[in-house]
Short mmCIF file of N, CA and C in Angstrom, two decimals:
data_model
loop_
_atom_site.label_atom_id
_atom_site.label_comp_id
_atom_site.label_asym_id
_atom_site.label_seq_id
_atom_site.Cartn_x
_atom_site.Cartn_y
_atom_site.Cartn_z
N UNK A 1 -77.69 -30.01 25.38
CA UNK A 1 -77.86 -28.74 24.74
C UNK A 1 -77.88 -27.65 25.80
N UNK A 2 -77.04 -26.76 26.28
CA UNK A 2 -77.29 -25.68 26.16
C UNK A 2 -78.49 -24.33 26.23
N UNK A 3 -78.64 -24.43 27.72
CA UNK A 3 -80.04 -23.46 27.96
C UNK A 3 -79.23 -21.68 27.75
N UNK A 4 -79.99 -20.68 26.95
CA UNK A 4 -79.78 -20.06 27.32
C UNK A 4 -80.69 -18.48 27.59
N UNK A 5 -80.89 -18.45 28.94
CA UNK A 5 -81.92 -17.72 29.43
C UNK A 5 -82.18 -16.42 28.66
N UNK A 6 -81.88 -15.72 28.05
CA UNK A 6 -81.45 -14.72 27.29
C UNK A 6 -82.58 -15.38 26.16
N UNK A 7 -82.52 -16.23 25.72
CA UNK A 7 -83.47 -16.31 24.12
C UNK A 7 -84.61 -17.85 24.84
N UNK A 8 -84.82 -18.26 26.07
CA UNK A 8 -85.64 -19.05 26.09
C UNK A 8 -85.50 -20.34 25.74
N UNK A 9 -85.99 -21.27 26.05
CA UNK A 9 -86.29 -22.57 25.54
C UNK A 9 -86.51 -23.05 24.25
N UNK A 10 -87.85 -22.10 24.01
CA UNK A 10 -88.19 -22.51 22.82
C UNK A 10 -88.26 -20.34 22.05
N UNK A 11 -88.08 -20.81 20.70
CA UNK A 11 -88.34 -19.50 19.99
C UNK A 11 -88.79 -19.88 18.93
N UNK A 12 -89.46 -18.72 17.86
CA UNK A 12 -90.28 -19.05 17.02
C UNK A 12 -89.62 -18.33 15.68
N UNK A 13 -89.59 -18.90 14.51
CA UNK A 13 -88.95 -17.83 13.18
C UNK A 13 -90.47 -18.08 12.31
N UNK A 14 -90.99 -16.62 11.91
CA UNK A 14 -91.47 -16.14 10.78
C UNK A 14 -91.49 -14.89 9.81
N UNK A 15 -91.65 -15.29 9.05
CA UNK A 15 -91.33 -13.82 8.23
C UNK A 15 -92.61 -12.94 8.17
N UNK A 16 -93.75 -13.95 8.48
CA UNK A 16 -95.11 -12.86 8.77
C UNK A 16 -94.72 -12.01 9.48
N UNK A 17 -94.04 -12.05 10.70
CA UNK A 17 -93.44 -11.03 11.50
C UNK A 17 -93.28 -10.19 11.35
N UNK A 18 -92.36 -9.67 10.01
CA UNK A 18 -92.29 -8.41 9.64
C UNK A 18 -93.10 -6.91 9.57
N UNK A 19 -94.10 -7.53 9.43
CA UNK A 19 -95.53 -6.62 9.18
C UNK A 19 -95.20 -5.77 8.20
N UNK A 20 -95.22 -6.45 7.23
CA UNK A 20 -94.91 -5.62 5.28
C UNK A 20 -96.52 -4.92 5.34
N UNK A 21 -97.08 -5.70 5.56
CA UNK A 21 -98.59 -5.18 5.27
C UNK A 21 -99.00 -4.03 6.21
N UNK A 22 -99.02 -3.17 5.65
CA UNK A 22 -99.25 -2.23 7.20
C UNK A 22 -100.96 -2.38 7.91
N UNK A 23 -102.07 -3.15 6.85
CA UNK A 23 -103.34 -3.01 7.24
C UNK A 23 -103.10 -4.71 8.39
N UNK A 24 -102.33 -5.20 8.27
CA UNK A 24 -102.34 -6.33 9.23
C UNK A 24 -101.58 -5.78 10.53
N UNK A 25 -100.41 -4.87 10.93
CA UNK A 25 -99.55 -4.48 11.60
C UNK A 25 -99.96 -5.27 12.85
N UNK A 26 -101.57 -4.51 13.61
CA UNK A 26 -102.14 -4.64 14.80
C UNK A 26 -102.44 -6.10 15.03
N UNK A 27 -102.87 -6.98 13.75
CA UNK A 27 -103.02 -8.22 13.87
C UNK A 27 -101.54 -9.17 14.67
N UNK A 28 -100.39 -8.58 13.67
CA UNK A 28 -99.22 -9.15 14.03
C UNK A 28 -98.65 -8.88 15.49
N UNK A 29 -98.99 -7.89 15.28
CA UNK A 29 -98.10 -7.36 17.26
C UNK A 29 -98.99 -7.94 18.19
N UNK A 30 -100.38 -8.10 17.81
CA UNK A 30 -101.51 -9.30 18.72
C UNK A 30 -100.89 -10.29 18.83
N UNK A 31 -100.55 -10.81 17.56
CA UNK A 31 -99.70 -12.06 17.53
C UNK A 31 -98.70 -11.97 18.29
N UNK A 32 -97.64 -10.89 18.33
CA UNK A 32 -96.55 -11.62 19.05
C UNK A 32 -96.63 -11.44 20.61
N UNK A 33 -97.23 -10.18 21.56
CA UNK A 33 -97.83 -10.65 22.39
C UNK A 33 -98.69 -12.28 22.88
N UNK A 34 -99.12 -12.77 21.96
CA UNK A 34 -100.29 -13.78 22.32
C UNK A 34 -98.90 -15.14 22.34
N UNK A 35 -97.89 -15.29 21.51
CA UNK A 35 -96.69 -15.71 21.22
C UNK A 35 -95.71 -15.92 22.64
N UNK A 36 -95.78 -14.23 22.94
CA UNK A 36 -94.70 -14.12 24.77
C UNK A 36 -95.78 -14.80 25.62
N UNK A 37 -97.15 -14.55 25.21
CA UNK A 37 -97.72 -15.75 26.56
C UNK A 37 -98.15 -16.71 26.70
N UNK A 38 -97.66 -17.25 25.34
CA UNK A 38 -97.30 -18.93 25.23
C UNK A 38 -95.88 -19.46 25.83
N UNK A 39 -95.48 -18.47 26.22
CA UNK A 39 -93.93 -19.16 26.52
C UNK A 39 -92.73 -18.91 25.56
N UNK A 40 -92.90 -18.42 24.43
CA UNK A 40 -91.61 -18.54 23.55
C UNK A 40 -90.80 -17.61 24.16
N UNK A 41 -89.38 -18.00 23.70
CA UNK A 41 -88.48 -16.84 24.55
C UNK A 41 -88.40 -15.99 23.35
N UNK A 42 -87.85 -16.19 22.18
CA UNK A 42 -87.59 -15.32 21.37
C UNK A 42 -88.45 -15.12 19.91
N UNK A 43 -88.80 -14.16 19.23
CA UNK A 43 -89.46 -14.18 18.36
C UNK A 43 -88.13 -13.89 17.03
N UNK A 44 -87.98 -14.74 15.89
CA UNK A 44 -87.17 -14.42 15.13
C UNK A 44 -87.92 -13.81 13.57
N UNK A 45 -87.61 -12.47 13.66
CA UNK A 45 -87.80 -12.00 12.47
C UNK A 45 -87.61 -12.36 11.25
N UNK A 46 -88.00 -13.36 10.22
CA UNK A 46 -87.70 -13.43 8.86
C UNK A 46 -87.74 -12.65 7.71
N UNK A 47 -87.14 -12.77 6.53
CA UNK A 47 -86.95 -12.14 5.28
C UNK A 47 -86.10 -10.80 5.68
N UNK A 48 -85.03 -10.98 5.78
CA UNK A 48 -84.08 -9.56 5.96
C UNK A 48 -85.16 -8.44 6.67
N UNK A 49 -85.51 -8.49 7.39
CA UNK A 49 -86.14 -7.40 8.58
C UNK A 49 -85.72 -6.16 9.00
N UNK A 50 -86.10 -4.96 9.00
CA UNK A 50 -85.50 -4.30 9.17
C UNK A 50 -85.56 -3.50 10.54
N UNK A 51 -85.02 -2.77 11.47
CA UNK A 51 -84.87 -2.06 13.12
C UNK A 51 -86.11 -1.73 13.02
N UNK A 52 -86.83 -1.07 12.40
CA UNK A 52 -88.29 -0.73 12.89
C UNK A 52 -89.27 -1.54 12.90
N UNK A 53 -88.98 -2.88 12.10
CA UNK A 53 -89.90 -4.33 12.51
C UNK A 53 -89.69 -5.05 13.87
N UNK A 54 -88.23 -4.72 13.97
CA UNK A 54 -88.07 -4.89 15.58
C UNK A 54 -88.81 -4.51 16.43
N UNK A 55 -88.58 -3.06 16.03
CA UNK A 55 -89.14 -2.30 17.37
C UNK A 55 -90.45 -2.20 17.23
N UNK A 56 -91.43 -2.08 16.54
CA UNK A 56 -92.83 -2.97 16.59
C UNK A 56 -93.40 -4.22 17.41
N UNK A 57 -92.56 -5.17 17.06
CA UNK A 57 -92.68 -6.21 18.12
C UNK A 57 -92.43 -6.09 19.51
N UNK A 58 -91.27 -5.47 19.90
CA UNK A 58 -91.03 -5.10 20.92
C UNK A 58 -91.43 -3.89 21.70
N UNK A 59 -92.49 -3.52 21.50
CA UNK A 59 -92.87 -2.19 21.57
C UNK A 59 -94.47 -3.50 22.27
N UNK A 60 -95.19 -4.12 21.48
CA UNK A 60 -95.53 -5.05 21.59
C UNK A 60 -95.86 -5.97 22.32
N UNK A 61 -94.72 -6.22 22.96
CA UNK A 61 -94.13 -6.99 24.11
C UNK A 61 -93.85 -6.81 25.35
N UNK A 62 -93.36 -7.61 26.40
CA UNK A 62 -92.78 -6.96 27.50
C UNK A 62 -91.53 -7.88 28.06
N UNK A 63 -91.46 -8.82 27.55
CA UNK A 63 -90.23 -10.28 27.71
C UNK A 63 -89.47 -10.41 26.92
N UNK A 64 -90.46 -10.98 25.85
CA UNK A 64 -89.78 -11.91 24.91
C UNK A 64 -88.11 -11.12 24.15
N UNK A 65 -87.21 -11.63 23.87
CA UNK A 65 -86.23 -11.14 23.01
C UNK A 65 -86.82 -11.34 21.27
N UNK A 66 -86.59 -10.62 20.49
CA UNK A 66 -87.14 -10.20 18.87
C UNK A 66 -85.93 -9.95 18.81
N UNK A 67 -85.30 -11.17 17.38
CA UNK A 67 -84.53 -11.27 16.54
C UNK A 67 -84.61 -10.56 15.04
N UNK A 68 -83.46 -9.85 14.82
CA UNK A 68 -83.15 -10.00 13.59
C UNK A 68 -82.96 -11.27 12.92
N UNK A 69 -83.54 -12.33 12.29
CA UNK A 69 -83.16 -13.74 11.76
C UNK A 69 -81.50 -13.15 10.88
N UNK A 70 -81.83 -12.56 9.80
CA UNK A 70 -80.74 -11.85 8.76
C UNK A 70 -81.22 -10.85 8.00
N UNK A 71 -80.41 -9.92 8.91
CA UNK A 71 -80.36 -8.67 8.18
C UNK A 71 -79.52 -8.38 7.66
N UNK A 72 -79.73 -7.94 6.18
CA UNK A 72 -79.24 -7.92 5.49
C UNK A 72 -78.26 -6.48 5.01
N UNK A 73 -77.05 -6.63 5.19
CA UNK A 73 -75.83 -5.80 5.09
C UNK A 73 -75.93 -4.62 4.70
N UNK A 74 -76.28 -5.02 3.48
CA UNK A 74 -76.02 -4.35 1.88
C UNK A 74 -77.40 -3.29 2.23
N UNK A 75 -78.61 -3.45 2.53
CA UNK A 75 -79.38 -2.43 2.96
C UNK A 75 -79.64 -1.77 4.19
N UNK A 76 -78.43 -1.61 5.71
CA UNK A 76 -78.57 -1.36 6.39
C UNK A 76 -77.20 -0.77 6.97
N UNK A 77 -76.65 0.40 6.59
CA UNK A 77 -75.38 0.71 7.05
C UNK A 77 -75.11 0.60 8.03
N UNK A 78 -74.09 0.04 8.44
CA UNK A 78 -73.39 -0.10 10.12
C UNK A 78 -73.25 0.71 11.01
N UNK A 79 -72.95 2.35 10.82
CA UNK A 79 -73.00 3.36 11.51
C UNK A 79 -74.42 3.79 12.26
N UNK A 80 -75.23 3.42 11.07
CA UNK A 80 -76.69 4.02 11.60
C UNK A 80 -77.31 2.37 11.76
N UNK A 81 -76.92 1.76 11.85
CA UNK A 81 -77.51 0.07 12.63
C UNK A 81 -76.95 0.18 13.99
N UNK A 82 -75.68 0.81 14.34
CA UNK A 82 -75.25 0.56 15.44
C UNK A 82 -76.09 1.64 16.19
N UNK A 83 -76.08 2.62 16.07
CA UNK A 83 -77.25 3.77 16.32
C UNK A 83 -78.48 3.07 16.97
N UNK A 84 -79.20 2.95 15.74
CA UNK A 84 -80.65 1.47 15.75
C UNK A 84 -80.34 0.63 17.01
N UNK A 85 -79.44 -0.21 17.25
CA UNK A 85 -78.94 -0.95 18.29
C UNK A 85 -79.06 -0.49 19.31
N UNK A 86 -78.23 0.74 19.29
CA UNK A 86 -77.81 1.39 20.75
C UNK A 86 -79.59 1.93 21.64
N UNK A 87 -80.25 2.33 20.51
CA UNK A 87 -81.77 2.72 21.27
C UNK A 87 -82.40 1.74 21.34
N UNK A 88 -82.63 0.86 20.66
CA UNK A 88 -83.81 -0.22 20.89
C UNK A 88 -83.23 -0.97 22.25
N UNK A 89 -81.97 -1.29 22.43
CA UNK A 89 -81.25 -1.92 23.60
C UNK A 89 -81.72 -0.89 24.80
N UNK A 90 -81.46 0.27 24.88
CA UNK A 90 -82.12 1.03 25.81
C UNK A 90 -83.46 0.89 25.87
N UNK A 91 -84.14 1.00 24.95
CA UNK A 91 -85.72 1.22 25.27
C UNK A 91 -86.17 0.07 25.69
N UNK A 92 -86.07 -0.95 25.39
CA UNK A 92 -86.13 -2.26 25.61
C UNK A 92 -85.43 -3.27 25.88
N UNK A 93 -84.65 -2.78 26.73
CA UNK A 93 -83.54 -3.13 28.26
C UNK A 93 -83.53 -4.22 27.61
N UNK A 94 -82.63 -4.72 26.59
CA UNK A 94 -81.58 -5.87 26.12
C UNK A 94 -82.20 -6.76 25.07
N UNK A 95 -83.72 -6.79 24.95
CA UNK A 95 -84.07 -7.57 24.57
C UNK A 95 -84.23 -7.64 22.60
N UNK A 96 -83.47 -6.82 22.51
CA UNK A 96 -83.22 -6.60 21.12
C UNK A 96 -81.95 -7.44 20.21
N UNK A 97 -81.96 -8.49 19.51
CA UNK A 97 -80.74 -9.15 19.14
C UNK A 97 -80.75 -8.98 17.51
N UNK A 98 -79.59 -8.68 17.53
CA UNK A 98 -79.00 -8.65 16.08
C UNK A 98 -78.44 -9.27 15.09
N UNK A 99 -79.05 -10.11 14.10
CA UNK A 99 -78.88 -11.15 13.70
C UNK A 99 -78.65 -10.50 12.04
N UNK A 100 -77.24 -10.90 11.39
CA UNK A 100 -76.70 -10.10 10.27
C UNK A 100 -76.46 -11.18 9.28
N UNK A 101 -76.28 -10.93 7.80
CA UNK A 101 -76.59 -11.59 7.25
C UNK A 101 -75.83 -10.94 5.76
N UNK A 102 -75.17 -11.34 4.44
CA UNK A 102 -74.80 -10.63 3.51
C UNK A 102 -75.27 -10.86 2.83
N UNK A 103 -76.57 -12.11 2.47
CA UNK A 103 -77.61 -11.92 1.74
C UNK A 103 -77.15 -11.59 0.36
N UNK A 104 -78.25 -11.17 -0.89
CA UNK A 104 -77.49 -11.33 -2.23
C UNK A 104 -77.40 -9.73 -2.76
N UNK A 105 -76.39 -9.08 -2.30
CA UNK A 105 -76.11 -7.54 -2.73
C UNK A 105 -76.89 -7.75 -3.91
N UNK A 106 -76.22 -7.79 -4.40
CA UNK A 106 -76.83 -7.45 -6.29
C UNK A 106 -78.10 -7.79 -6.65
N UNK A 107 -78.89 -8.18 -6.23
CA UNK A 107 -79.84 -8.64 -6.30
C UNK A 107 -81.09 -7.87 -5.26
N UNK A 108 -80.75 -7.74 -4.36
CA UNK A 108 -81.45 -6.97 -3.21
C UNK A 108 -81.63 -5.79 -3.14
N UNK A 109 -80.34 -4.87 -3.62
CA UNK A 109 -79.85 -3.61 -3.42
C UNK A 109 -79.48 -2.95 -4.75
N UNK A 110 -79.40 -3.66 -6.02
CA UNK A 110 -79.74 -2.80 -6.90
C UNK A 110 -78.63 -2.19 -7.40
N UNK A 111 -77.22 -2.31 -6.13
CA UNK A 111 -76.20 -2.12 -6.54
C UNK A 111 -75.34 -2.87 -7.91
N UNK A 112 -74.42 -2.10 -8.44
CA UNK A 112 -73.74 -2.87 -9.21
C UNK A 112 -72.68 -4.10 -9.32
N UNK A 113 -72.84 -5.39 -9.86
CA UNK A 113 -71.95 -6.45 -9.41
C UNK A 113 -70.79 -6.06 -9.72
N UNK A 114 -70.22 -4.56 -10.00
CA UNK A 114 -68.84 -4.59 -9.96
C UNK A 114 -68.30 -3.58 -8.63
N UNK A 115 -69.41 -3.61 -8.47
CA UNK A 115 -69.20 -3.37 -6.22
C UNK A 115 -68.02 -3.81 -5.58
N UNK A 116 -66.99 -3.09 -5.07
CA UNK A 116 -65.78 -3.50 -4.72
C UNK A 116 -65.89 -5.09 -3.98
N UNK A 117 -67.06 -4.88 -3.00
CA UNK A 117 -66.94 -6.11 -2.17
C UNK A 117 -68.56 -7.46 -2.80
N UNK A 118 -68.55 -6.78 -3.89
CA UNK A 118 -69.64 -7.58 -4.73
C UNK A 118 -69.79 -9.48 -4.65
N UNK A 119 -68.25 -9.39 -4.98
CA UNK A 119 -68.54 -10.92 -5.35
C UNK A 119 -66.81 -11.43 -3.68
N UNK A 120 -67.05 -10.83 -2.23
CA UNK A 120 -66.20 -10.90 -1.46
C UNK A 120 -67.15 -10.71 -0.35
N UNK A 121 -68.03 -11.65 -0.13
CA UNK A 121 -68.74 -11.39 1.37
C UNK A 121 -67.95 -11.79 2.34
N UNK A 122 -67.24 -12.67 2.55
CA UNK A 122 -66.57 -12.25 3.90
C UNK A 122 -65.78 -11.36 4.32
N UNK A 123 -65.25 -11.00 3.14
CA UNK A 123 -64.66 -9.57 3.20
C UNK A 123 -65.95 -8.03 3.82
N UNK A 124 -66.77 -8.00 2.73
CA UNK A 124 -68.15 -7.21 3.13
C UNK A 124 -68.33 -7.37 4.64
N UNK A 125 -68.80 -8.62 5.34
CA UNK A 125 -69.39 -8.86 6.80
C UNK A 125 -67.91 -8.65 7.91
N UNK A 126 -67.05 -8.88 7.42
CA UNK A 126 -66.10 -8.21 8.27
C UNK A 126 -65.48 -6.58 8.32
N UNK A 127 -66.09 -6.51 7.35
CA UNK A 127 -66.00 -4.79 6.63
C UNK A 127 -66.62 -3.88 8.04
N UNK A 128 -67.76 -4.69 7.88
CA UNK A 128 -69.36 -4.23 8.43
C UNK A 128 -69.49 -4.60 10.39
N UNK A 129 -68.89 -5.82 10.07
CA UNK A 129 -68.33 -5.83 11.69
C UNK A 129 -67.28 -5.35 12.53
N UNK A 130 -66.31 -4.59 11.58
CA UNK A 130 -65.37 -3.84 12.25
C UNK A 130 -66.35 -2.11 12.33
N UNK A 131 -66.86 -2.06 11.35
CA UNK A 131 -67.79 -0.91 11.59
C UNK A 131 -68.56 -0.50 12.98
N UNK A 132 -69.44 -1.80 13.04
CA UNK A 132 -69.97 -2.33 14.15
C UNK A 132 -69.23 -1.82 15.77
N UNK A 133 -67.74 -2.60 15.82
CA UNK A 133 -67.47 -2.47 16.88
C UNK A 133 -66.47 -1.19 17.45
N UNK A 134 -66.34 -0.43 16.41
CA UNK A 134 -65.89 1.20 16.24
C UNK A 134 -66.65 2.27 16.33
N UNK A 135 -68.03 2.00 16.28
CA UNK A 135 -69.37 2.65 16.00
C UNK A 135 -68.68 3.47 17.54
N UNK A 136 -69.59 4.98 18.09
CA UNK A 136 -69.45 5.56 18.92
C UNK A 136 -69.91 4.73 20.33
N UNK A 137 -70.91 4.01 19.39
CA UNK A 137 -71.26 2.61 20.67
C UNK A 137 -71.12 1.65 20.38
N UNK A 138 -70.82 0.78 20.35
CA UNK A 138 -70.15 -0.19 19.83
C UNK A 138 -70.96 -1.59 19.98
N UNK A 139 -71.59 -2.18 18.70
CA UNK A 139 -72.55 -3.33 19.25
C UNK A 139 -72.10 -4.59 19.79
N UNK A 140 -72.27 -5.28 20.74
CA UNK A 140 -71.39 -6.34 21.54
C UNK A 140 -71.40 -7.37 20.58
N UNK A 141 -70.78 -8.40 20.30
CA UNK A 141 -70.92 -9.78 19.56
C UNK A 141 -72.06 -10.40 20.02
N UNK A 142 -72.42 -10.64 21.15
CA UNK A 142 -73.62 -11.24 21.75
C UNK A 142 -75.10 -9.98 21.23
N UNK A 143 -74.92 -9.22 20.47
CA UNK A 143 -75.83 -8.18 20.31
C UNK A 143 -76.68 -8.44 19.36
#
């Protein structure tokens, strides 16, 4: 297998992560500090997460890389994700990864299932990844 220094040995996925609860927030970012000094390399965000759950953790932190697990498409436009990208990567010199996901439009987002790319997700995630790499900054594949 495949070491790769960038996400660590070992990494961890939860969706507590998120910090939905805002009266727990301080509990969680304890947590993921207490997490980077156990050793994990990466912390993976669960339940479609959104850039500012990121940057909580990583704000948080001072190592570890914090994953997007899957974020989800349909509630996070590509123009202003690549944006999201481009600062958290600065503020927190790389350690920000972007993990995408098309998840269930219709269901999530409220949109209508006669949504051009409704019932065509690979169509949608390539939609969204050409977005991606046209953006004024352009998010890397490894991003």
């Amino acid at each position: 297998m495949a070491y790769n220094a960038h996400l660590g040995k070992v990494g961890i996925w939860a969706s507590v992560l998120r910090g939905d609860d805002t009266a727990r927030r301080p509990q969680i970012e304890e947590a993921a500090a207490e997490l980077e000094e156990l050793g994990y390399g990466t912390l993976w965000i669960g339940g479609s997460p959104s850039p500012d759950m990121a940057y909580r953790l990583l704000a948080a932190t001072s190592r570890v890389t914090v994953g997007t697990s899957i974020l989800n498409i349909w509630e996070h436009a590509a123009p202003e994700m690549a944006a999201r990208h481009a600062q958290l990567t600065d503020e927190f010199g790389g350690r920000f990864l972007l993990g995408l996901g098309v998840s269930h439009m219709e269901t999530r987002t409220g949109l209508a299932l006669d949504h051009p790319l409704a019932h065509r997700p690979y169509s949608a995630m390539r939609s969204y990844l050409d977005m991606l790499d046209n953006a004024p900054r352009a998010v890397p594949p490894a991003g």
